[in-house]
Coordinates of C-alpha atoms and ligand atoms in Angstrom, one line a residue:
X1 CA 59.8 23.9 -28.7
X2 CA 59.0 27.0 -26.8
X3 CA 61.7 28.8 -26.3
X4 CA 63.3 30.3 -29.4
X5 CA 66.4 32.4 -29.8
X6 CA 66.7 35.6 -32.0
X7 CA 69.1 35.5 -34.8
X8 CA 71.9 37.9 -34.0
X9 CA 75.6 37.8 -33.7
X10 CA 75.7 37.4 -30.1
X11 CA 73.6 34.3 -30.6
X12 CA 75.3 32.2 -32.9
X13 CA 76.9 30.1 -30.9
X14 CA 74.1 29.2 -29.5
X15 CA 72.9 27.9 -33.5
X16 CA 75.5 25.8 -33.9
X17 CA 74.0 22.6 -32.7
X18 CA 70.9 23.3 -35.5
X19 CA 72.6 24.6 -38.2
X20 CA 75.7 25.8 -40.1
X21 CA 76.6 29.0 -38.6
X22 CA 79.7 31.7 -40.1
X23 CA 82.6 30.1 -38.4
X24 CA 84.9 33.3 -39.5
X25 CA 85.5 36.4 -37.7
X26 CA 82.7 38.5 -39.1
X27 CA 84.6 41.9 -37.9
X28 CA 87.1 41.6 -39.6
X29 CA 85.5 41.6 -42.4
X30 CA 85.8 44.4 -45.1
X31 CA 82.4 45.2 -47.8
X32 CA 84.7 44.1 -51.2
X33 CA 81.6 44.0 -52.6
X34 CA 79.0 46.7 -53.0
X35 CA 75.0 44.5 -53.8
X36 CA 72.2 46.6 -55.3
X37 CA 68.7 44.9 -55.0
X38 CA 68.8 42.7 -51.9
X39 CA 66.0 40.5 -52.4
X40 CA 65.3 36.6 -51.7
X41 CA 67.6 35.4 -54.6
X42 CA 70.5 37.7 -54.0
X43 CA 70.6 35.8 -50.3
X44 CA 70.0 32.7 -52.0
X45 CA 72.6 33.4 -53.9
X46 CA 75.5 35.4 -54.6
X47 CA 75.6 35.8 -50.3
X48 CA 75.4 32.0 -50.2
X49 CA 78.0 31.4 -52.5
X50 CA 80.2 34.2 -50.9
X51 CA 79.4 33.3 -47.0
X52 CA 80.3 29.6 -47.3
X53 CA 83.6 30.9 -49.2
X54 CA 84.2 32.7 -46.0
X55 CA 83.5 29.3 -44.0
X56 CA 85.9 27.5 -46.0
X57 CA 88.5 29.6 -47.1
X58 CA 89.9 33.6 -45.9
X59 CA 87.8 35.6 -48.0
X60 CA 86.8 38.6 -45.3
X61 CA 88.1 41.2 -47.8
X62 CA 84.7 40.1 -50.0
X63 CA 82.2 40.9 -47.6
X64 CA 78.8 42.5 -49.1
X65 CA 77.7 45.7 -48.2
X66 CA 73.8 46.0 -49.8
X67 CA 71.8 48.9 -51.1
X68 CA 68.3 49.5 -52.1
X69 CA 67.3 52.0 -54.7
X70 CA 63.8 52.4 -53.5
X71 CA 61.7 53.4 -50.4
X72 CA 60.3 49.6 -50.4
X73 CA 63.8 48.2 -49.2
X74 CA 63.2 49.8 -46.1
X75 CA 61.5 47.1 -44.3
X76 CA 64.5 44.6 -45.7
X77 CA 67.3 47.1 -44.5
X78 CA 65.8 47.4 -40.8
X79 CA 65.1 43.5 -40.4
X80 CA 68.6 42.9 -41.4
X81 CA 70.0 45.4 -39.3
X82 CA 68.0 44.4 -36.1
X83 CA 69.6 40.7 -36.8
X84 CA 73.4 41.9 -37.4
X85 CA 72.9 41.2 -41.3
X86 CA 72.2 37.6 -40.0
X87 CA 70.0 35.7 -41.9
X88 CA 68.5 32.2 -42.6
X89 CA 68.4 30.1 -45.4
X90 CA 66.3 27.0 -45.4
X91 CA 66.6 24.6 -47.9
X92 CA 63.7 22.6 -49.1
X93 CA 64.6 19.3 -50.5
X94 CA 61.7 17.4 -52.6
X95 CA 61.6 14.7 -49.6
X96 CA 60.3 16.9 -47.3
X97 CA 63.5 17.6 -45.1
X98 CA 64.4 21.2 -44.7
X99 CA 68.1 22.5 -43.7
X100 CA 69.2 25.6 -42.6
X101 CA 72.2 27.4 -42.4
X102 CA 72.9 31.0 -41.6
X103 CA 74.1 33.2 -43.9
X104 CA 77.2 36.1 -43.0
X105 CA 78.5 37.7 -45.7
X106 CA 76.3 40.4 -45.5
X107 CA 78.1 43.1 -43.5
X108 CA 75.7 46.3 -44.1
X109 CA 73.1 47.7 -45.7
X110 CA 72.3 51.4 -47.3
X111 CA 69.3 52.9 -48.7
X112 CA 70.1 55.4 -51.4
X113 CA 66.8 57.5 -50.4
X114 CA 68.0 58.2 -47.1
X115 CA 72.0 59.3 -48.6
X116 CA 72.2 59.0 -51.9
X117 CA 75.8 60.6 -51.5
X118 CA 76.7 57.8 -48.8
X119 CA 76.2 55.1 -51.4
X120 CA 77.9 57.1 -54.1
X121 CA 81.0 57.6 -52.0
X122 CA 80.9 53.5 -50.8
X123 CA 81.0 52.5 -54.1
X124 CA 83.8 54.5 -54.9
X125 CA 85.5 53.6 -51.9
X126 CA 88.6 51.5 -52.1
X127 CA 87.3 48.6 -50.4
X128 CA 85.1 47.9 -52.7
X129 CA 86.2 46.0 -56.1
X130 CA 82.8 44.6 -57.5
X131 CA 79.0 46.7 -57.8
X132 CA 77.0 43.5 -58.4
X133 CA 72.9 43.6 -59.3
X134 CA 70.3 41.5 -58.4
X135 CA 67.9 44.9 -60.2
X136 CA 65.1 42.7 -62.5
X137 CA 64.6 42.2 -65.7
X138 CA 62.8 45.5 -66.2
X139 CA 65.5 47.3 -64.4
X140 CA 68.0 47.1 -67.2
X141 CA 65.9 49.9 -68.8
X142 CA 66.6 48.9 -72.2
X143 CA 63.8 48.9 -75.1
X144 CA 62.3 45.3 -75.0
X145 CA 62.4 45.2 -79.0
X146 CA 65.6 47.4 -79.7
X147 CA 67.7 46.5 -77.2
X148 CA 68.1 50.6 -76.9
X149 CA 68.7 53.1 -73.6
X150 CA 65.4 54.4 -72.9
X151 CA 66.2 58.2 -72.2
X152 CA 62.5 59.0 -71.9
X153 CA 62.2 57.1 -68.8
X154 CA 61.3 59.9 -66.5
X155 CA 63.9 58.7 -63.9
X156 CA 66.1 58.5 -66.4
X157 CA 65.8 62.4 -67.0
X158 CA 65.4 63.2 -63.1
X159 CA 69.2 61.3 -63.2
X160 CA 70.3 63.4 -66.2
X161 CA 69.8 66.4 -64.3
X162 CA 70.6 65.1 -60.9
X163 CA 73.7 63.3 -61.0
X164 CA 74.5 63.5 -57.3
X165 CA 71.4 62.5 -56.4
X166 CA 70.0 59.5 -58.8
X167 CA 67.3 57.1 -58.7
X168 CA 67.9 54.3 -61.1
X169 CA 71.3 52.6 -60.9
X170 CA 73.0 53.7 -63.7
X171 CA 73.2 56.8 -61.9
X172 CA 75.0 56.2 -58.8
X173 CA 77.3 53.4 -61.1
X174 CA 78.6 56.4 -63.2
X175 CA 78.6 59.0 -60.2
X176 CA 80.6 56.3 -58.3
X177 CA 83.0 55.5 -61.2
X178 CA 83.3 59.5 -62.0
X179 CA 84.9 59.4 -58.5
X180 CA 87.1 57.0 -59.0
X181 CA 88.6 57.6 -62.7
X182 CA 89.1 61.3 -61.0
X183 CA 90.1 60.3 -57.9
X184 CA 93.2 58.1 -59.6
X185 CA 91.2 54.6 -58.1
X186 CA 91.3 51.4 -60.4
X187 CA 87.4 50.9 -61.4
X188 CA 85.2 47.9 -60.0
X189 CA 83.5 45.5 -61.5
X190 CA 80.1 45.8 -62.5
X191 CA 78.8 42.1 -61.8
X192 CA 75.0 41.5 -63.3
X193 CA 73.4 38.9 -61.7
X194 CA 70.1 39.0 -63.6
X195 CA 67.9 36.9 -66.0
X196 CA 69.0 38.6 -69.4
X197 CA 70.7 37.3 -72.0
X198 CA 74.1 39.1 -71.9
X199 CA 73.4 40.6 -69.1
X200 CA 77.1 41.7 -68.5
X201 CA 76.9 43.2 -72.1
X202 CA 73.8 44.2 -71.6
X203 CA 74.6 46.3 -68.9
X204 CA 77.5 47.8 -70.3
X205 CA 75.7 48.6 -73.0
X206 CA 73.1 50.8 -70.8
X207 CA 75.5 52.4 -68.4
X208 CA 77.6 53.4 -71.3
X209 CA 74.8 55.0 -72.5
X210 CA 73.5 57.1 -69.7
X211 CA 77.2 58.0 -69.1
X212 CA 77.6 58.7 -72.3
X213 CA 74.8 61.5 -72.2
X214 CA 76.2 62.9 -69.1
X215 CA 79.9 63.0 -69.7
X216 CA 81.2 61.5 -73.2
X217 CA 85.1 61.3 -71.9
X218 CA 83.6 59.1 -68.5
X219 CA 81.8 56.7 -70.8
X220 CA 85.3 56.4 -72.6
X221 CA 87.1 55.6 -69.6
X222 CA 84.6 53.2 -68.4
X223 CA 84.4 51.4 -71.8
X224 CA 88.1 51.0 -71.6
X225 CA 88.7 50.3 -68.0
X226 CA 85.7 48.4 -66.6
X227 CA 84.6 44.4 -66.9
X228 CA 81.6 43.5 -67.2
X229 CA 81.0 40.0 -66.7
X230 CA 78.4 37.9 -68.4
X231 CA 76.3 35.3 -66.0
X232 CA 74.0 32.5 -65.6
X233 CA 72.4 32.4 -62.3
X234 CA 69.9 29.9 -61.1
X235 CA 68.8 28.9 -57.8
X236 CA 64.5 28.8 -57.6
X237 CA 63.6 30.9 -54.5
X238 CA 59.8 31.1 -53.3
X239 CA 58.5 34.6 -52.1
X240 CA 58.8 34.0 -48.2
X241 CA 55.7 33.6 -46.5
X242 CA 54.6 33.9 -43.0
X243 CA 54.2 30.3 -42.2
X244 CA 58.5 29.8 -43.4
X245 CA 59.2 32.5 -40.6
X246 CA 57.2 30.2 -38.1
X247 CA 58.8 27.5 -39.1
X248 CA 62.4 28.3 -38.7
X249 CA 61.0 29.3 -35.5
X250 CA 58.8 25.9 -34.4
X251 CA 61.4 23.4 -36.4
X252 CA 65.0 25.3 -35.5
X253 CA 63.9 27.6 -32.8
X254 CA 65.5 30.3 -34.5
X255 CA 63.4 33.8 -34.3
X256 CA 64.5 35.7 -37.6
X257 CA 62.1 37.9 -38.9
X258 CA 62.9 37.4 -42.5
X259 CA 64.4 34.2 -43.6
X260 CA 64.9 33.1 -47.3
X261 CA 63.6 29.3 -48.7
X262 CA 65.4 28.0 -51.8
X263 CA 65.5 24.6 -53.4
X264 CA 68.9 22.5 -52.7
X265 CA 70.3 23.2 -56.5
X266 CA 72.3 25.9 -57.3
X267 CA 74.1 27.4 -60.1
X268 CA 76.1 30.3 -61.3
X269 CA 78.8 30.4 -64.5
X270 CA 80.4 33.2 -65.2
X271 CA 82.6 34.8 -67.4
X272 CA 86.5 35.2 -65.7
X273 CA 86.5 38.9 -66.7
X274 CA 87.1 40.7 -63.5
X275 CA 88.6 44.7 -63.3
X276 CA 90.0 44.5 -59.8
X277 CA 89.9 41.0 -58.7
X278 CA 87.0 38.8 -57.8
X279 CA 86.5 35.8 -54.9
X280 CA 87.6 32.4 -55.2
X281 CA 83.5 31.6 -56.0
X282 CA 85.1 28.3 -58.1
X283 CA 86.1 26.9 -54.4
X284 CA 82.5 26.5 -53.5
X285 CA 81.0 25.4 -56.3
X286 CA 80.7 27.9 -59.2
X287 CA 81.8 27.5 -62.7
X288 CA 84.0 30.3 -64.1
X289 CA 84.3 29.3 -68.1
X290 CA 85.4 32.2 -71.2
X291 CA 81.9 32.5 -72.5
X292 CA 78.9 32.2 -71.0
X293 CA 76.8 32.1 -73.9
X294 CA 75.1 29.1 -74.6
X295 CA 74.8 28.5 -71.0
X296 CA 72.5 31.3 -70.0
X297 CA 70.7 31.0 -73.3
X298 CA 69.9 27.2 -72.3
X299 CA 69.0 28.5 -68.8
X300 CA 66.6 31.9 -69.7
X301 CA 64.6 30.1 -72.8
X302 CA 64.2 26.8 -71.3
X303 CA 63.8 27.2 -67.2
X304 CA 62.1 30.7 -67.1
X305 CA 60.2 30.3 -70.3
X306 CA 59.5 26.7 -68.9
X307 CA 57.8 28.6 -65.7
X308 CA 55.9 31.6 -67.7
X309 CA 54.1 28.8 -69.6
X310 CA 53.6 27.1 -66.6
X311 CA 52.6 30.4 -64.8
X312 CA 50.6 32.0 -67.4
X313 CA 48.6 28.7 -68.8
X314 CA 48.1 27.5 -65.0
X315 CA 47.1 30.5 -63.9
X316 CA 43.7 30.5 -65.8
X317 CA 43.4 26.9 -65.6
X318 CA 43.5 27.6 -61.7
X319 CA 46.5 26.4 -60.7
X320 CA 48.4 28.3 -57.7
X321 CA 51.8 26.7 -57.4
X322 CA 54.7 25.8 -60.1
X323 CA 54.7 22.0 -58.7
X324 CA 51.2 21.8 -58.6
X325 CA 50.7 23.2 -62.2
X326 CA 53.8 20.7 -63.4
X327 CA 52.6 17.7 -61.5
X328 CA 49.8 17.5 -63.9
X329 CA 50.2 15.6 -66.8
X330 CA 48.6 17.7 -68.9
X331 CA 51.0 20.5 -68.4
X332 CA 54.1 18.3 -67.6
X333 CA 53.6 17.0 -71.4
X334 CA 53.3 20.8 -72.4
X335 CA 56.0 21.9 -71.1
X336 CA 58.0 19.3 -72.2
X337 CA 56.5 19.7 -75.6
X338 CA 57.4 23.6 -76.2
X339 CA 60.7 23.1 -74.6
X340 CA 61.5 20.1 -77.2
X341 CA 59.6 21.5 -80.0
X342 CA 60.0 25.5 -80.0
X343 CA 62.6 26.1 -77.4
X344 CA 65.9 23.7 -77.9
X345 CA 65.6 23.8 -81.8
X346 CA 66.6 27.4 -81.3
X347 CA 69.6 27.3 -78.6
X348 CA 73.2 26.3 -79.2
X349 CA 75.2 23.4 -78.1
X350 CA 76.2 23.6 -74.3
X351 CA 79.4 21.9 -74.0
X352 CA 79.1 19.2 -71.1
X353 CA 75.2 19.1 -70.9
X354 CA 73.2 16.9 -72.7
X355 CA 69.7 18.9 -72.9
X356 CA 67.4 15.6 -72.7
X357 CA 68.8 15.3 -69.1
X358 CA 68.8 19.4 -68.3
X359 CA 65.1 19.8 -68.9
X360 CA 64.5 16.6 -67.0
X361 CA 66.1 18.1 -64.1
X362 CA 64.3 21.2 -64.9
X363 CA 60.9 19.3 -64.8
X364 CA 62.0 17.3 -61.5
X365 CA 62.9 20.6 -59.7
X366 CA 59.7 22.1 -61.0
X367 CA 58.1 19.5 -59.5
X368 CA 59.9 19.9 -55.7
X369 CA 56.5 19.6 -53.7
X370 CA 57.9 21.6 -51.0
X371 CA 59.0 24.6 -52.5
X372 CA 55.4 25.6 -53.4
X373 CA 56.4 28.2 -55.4
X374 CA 53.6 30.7 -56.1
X375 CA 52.5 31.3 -59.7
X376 CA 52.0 34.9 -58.8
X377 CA 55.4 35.1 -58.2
X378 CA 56.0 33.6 -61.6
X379 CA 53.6 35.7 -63.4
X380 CA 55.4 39.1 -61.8
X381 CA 56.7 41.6 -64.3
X382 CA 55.6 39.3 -67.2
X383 CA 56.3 42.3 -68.7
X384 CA 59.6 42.5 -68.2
X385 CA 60.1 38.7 -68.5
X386 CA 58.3 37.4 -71.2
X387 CA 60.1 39.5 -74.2
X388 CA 63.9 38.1 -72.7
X389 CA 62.2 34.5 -72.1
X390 CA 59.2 33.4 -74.6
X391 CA 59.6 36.6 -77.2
X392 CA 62.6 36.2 -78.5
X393 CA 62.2 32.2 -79.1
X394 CA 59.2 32.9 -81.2
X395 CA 61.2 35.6 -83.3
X396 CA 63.6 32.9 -83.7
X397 CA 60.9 30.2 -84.6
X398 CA 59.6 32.6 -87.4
X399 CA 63.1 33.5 -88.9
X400 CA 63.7 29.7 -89.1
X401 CA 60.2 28.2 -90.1
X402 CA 60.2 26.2 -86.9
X403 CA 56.8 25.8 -84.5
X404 CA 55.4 28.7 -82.4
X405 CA 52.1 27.5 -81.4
X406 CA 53.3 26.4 -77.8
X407 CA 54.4 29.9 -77.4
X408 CA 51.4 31.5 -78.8
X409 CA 49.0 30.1 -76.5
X410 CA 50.8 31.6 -73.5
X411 CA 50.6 34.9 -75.5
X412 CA 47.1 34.8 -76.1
X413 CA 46.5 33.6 -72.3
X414 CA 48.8 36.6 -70.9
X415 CA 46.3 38.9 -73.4
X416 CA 43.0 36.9 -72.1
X417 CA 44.7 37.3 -68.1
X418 CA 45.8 41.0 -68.4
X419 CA 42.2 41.5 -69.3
X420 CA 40.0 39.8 -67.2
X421 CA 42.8 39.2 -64.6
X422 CA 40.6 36.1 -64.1
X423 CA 40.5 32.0 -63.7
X424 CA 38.7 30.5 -66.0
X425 CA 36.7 29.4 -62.6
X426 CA 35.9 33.7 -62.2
X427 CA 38.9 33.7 -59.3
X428 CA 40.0 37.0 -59.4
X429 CA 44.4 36.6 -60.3
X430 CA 46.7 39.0 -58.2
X431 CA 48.6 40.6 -61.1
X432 CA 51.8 42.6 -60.0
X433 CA 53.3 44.3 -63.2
X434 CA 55.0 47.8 -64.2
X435 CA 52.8 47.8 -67.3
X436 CA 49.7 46.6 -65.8
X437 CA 47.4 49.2 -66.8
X438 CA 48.9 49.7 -70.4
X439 CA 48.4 45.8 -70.5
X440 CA 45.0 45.6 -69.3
X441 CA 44.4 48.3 -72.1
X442 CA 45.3 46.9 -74.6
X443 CA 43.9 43.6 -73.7
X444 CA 40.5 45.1 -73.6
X445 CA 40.2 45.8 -76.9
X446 CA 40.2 42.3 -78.2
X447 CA 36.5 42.1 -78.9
X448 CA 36.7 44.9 -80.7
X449 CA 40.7 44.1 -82.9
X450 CA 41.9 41.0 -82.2
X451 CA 45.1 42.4 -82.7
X452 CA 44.7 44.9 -79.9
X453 CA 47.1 43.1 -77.6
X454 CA 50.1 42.7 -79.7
X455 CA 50.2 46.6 -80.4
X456 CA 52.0 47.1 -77.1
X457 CA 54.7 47.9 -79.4
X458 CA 57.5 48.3 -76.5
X459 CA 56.6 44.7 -75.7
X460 CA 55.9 42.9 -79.0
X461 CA 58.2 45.0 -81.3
X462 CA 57.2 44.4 -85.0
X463 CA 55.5 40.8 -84.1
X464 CA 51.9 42.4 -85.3
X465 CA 53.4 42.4 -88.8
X466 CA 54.5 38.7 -89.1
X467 CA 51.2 37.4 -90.7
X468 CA 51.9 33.8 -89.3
X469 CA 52.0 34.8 -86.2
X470 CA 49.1 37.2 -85.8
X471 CA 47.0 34.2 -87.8
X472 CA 47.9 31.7 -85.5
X473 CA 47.5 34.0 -82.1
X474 CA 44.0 35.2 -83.6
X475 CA 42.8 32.3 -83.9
X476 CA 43.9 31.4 -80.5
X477 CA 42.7 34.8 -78.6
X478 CA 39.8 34.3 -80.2
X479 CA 39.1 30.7 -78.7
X480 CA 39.9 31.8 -75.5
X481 CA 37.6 34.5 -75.3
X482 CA 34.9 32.0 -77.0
X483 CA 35.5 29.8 -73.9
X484 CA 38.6 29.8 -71.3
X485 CA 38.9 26.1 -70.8
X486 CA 43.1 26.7 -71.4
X487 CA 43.8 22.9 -71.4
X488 CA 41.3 22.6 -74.2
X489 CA 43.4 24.8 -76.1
X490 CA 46.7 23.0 -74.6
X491 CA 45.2 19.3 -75.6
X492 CA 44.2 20.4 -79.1
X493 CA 48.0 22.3 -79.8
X494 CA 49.8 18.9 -78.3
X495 CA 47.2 16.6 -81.1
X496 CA 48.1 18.7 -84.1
X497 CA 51.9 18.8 -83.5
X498 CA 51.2 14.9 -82.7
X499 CA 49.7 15.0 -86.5
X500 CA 52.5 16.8 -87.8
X501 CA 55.5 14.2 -86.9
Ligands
LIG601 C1 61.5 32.8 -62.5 C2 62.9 33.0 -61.9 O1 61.0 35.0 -62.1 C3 60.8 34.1 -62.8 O2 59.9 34.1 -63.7 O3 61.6 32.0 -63.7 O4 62.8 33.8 -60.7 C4 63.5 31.6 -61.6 O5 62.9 31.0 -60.5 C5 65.0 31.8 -61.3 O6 65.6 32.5 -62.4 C6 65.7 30.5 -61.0 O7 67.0 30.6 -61.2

């Protein structure tokens, strides 16, 4: 095909014959809800969910208005700008066949570093009823081991002092809501749509704090007046990479600079607990259900733990993608062993799912050969991750005498891959973390303590004084370091819990 047409309003009509366009009247649409941290999953996600609500039902009042927090959401803000806030999202089914759709809700786009004022006074505009947050794990600023505010955060304290002008979210939330409680204006909704446990709680918990510091009647106000809904959000979405942008463009004959892949599934539950209203979300497919609990428990300790073992163990076996890692059987009977063994023992009962068939779908989806989702990607903020996903299920297992040597190992291969940031072939890994030099640190003194790793205190919490676990990770650091043949290691755990039954 050589002619391709650029993504933009004026253009959709011409779309229509190649994909599912926005059928509605995208201006009359109003920004009801205000989106910090526009990345691939928020547009694989919440802006899915909300732009085929608009194709089925009227929902313009719900449009999304985004915002990025950092310099780095430039590049996302001008691409989406150039294309009308149009966007693609191609869906990769295991087959092979790839559909596409393009995506509307999105309506506009700030960055706080241009006017942080701008997005203060959006958010408390009356338009908008729900802030939602697509912001990271590590963005929730709490203490991995405490669960506490950390106030030394130097952003934290340029906030503190700064409140007109903030760099962390919990800044322009409580500037925004300061507005409104003042101003007379019923409060939004503070929507996380993160991996954490609790995250509406979570989030409360933090932006109570920080208010709290800054203005104890706000935080009063806001604890009684604004909802904070708990979630579980799933839908896998690959880092785009060049050669997704030239297919939309070669397959569809679409040009759009920045399109989003995603595998078919999708899911989001959430808690009905809405200040000033919410979108009909239930109309196209979500579950809204009065605690979400078990649900995103189920989800955080057996999907993403499921993929930081498979992220962390392949990585220094020399694996690159999630399918390709799960597709062999050595680490397909892994998996399934630390999810059977150390991770379901600890969750609760969902009701409605039967586990034995939720991690086989978890395995099939893992094992979609055409989302070729990158381990790197995986591996990303492990920092950040691995406390919420693989941590706390060890804690758990030592509390309640249950097995922890499928978790170890990925704990003594994140030590052994923050240090040499190495295959076990010598290929150099590409390690993106917020802690990466404090975790290549203190990975480097393993020859010397083996223990050196686990004092990362902000990661491990008091883990370094459970005697069965620092035995059992010793033992397996120091094999590691003797040689780095991982699925030695892995073959030798899945024999002696073979022993044990
Ligand atoms: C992944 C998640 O970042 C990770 O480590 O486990 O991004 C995962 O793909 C999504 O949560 C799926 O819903």
């Amino acid at each position: 095909m050589n002619k391709s047409i650029k993504l933009n309003q004026e253009n959709l009509p011409l779309l229509a014959d190649k994909m599912i366009i926005p059928t509605y009247d995208r201006s009359k649409m109003k920004a009801g809800i205000v989106h910090v941290g526009v990345g691939g999953f928020h547009r694989s996600h919440e802006a899915y969910y909300t732009g085929s609500l608009m194709n089925e039902s009227d929902a313009l009042d719900w449009g999304i208005c985004g915002v990025g927090l950092r310099e780095s959401d430039r590049k996302m803000r001008d691409i989406l700008k150039e294309q009308d806030f149009l966007y693609t999202l191609m869906f990769k089914h295991p087959d092979g066949t790839v559909k596409a759709r393009v995506i509307g809700s999105i309506i506009d786009f700030m960055l706080s570093v241009d006017d942080p004022m701008a997005v203060i006074d959006r958010m408390a505009h009356e338009d908008t009823k729900i802030v939602s947050l697509t912001i990271t794990e590590g963005g929730y600023n709490f203490h991995p081991a405490t669960g506490e505010f950390m106030f030394d955060n130097p952003d934290v304290q340029h906030d503190l002092a700064h409140p007109e002008a903030p760099r962390l979210v919990f800044g322009y939330l409580t500037a925004a809501l300061k507005k409104r409680r003042d101003s007379g204006r019923p409060p939004f909704t503070v929507q996380s749509c993160d991996n954490v446990q609790h995250n509406g709680d979570m989030t409360k918990k933090m932006l109570l704090a920080f208010a709290g510091r800054l203005d104890p009647e706000l935080a009063e106000w806001i604890e009684a007046n604004v909802c904070f809904p708990n979630a579980m959000v799933d839908r896998i979405t690959p880092v785009t990479t060049a050669s997704d942008i030239e297919y939309l463009r070669t397959e569809f004959g679409v040009r759009g600079a920045w399109p989003v892949t995603c595998e078919p599934f999708c899911q989001w539950v959430i808690e009905d607990n809405f200040s000033s209203g919410r979108p009909a979300w239930e109309k196209v497919g979500a579950q809204f259900v009065p605690d979400v609990t078990p649900y995103e428990k189920m989800k955080i300790r057996l999907l993403n733990a499921g993929h930081s073992v498979l992220g962390l163990l392949g990585s220094i076996h020399g694996h690159e993608t999630i399918d390709g890692a799960v597709t062999d059987p050595l680490f397909a009977k892994y998996l399934r062993a630390f999810m059977d063994v150390e991770a379901t023992p600890v969750l609760d009962e969902v009701e409605g799912i039967n586990l034995d068939d939720y991690k086989d779908s978890l395995i099939e989806r893992f094992g979609n050969p055409n989302i070729k989702d990158s381990l790197a990607r995986i591996c990303l903020e492990s920092s950040a991750k691995l406390p919420k996903f693989l941590i706390a299920t060890i804690n758990e297992n030592l509390a309640a005498g249950g097995s922890i040597d499928y978790a170890t190992l990925v704990i003594a291969a994140w030590c052994y891959y923050s240090d040499k940031g190495l295959s076990r072939h010598g290929v150099e890994l590409d390690i993106v973390d917020e802690m990466k030099d404090e975790l290549h640190l203190a990975a480097m003194g393993t020859e010397d303590d083996v223990l050196s790793f686990l004092r990362l205190e902000p990661i491990f919490g008091d883990l370094i004084n459970n005697e069965r676990f620092t035995q059992t990770y010793a033992a397996m650091v120091q094999a590691l370091y003797e040689d780095p043949d991982i699925a030695r290691l892995m073959t030798q755990i899945l024999a002696e819990e073979q022993q044990t039954v």
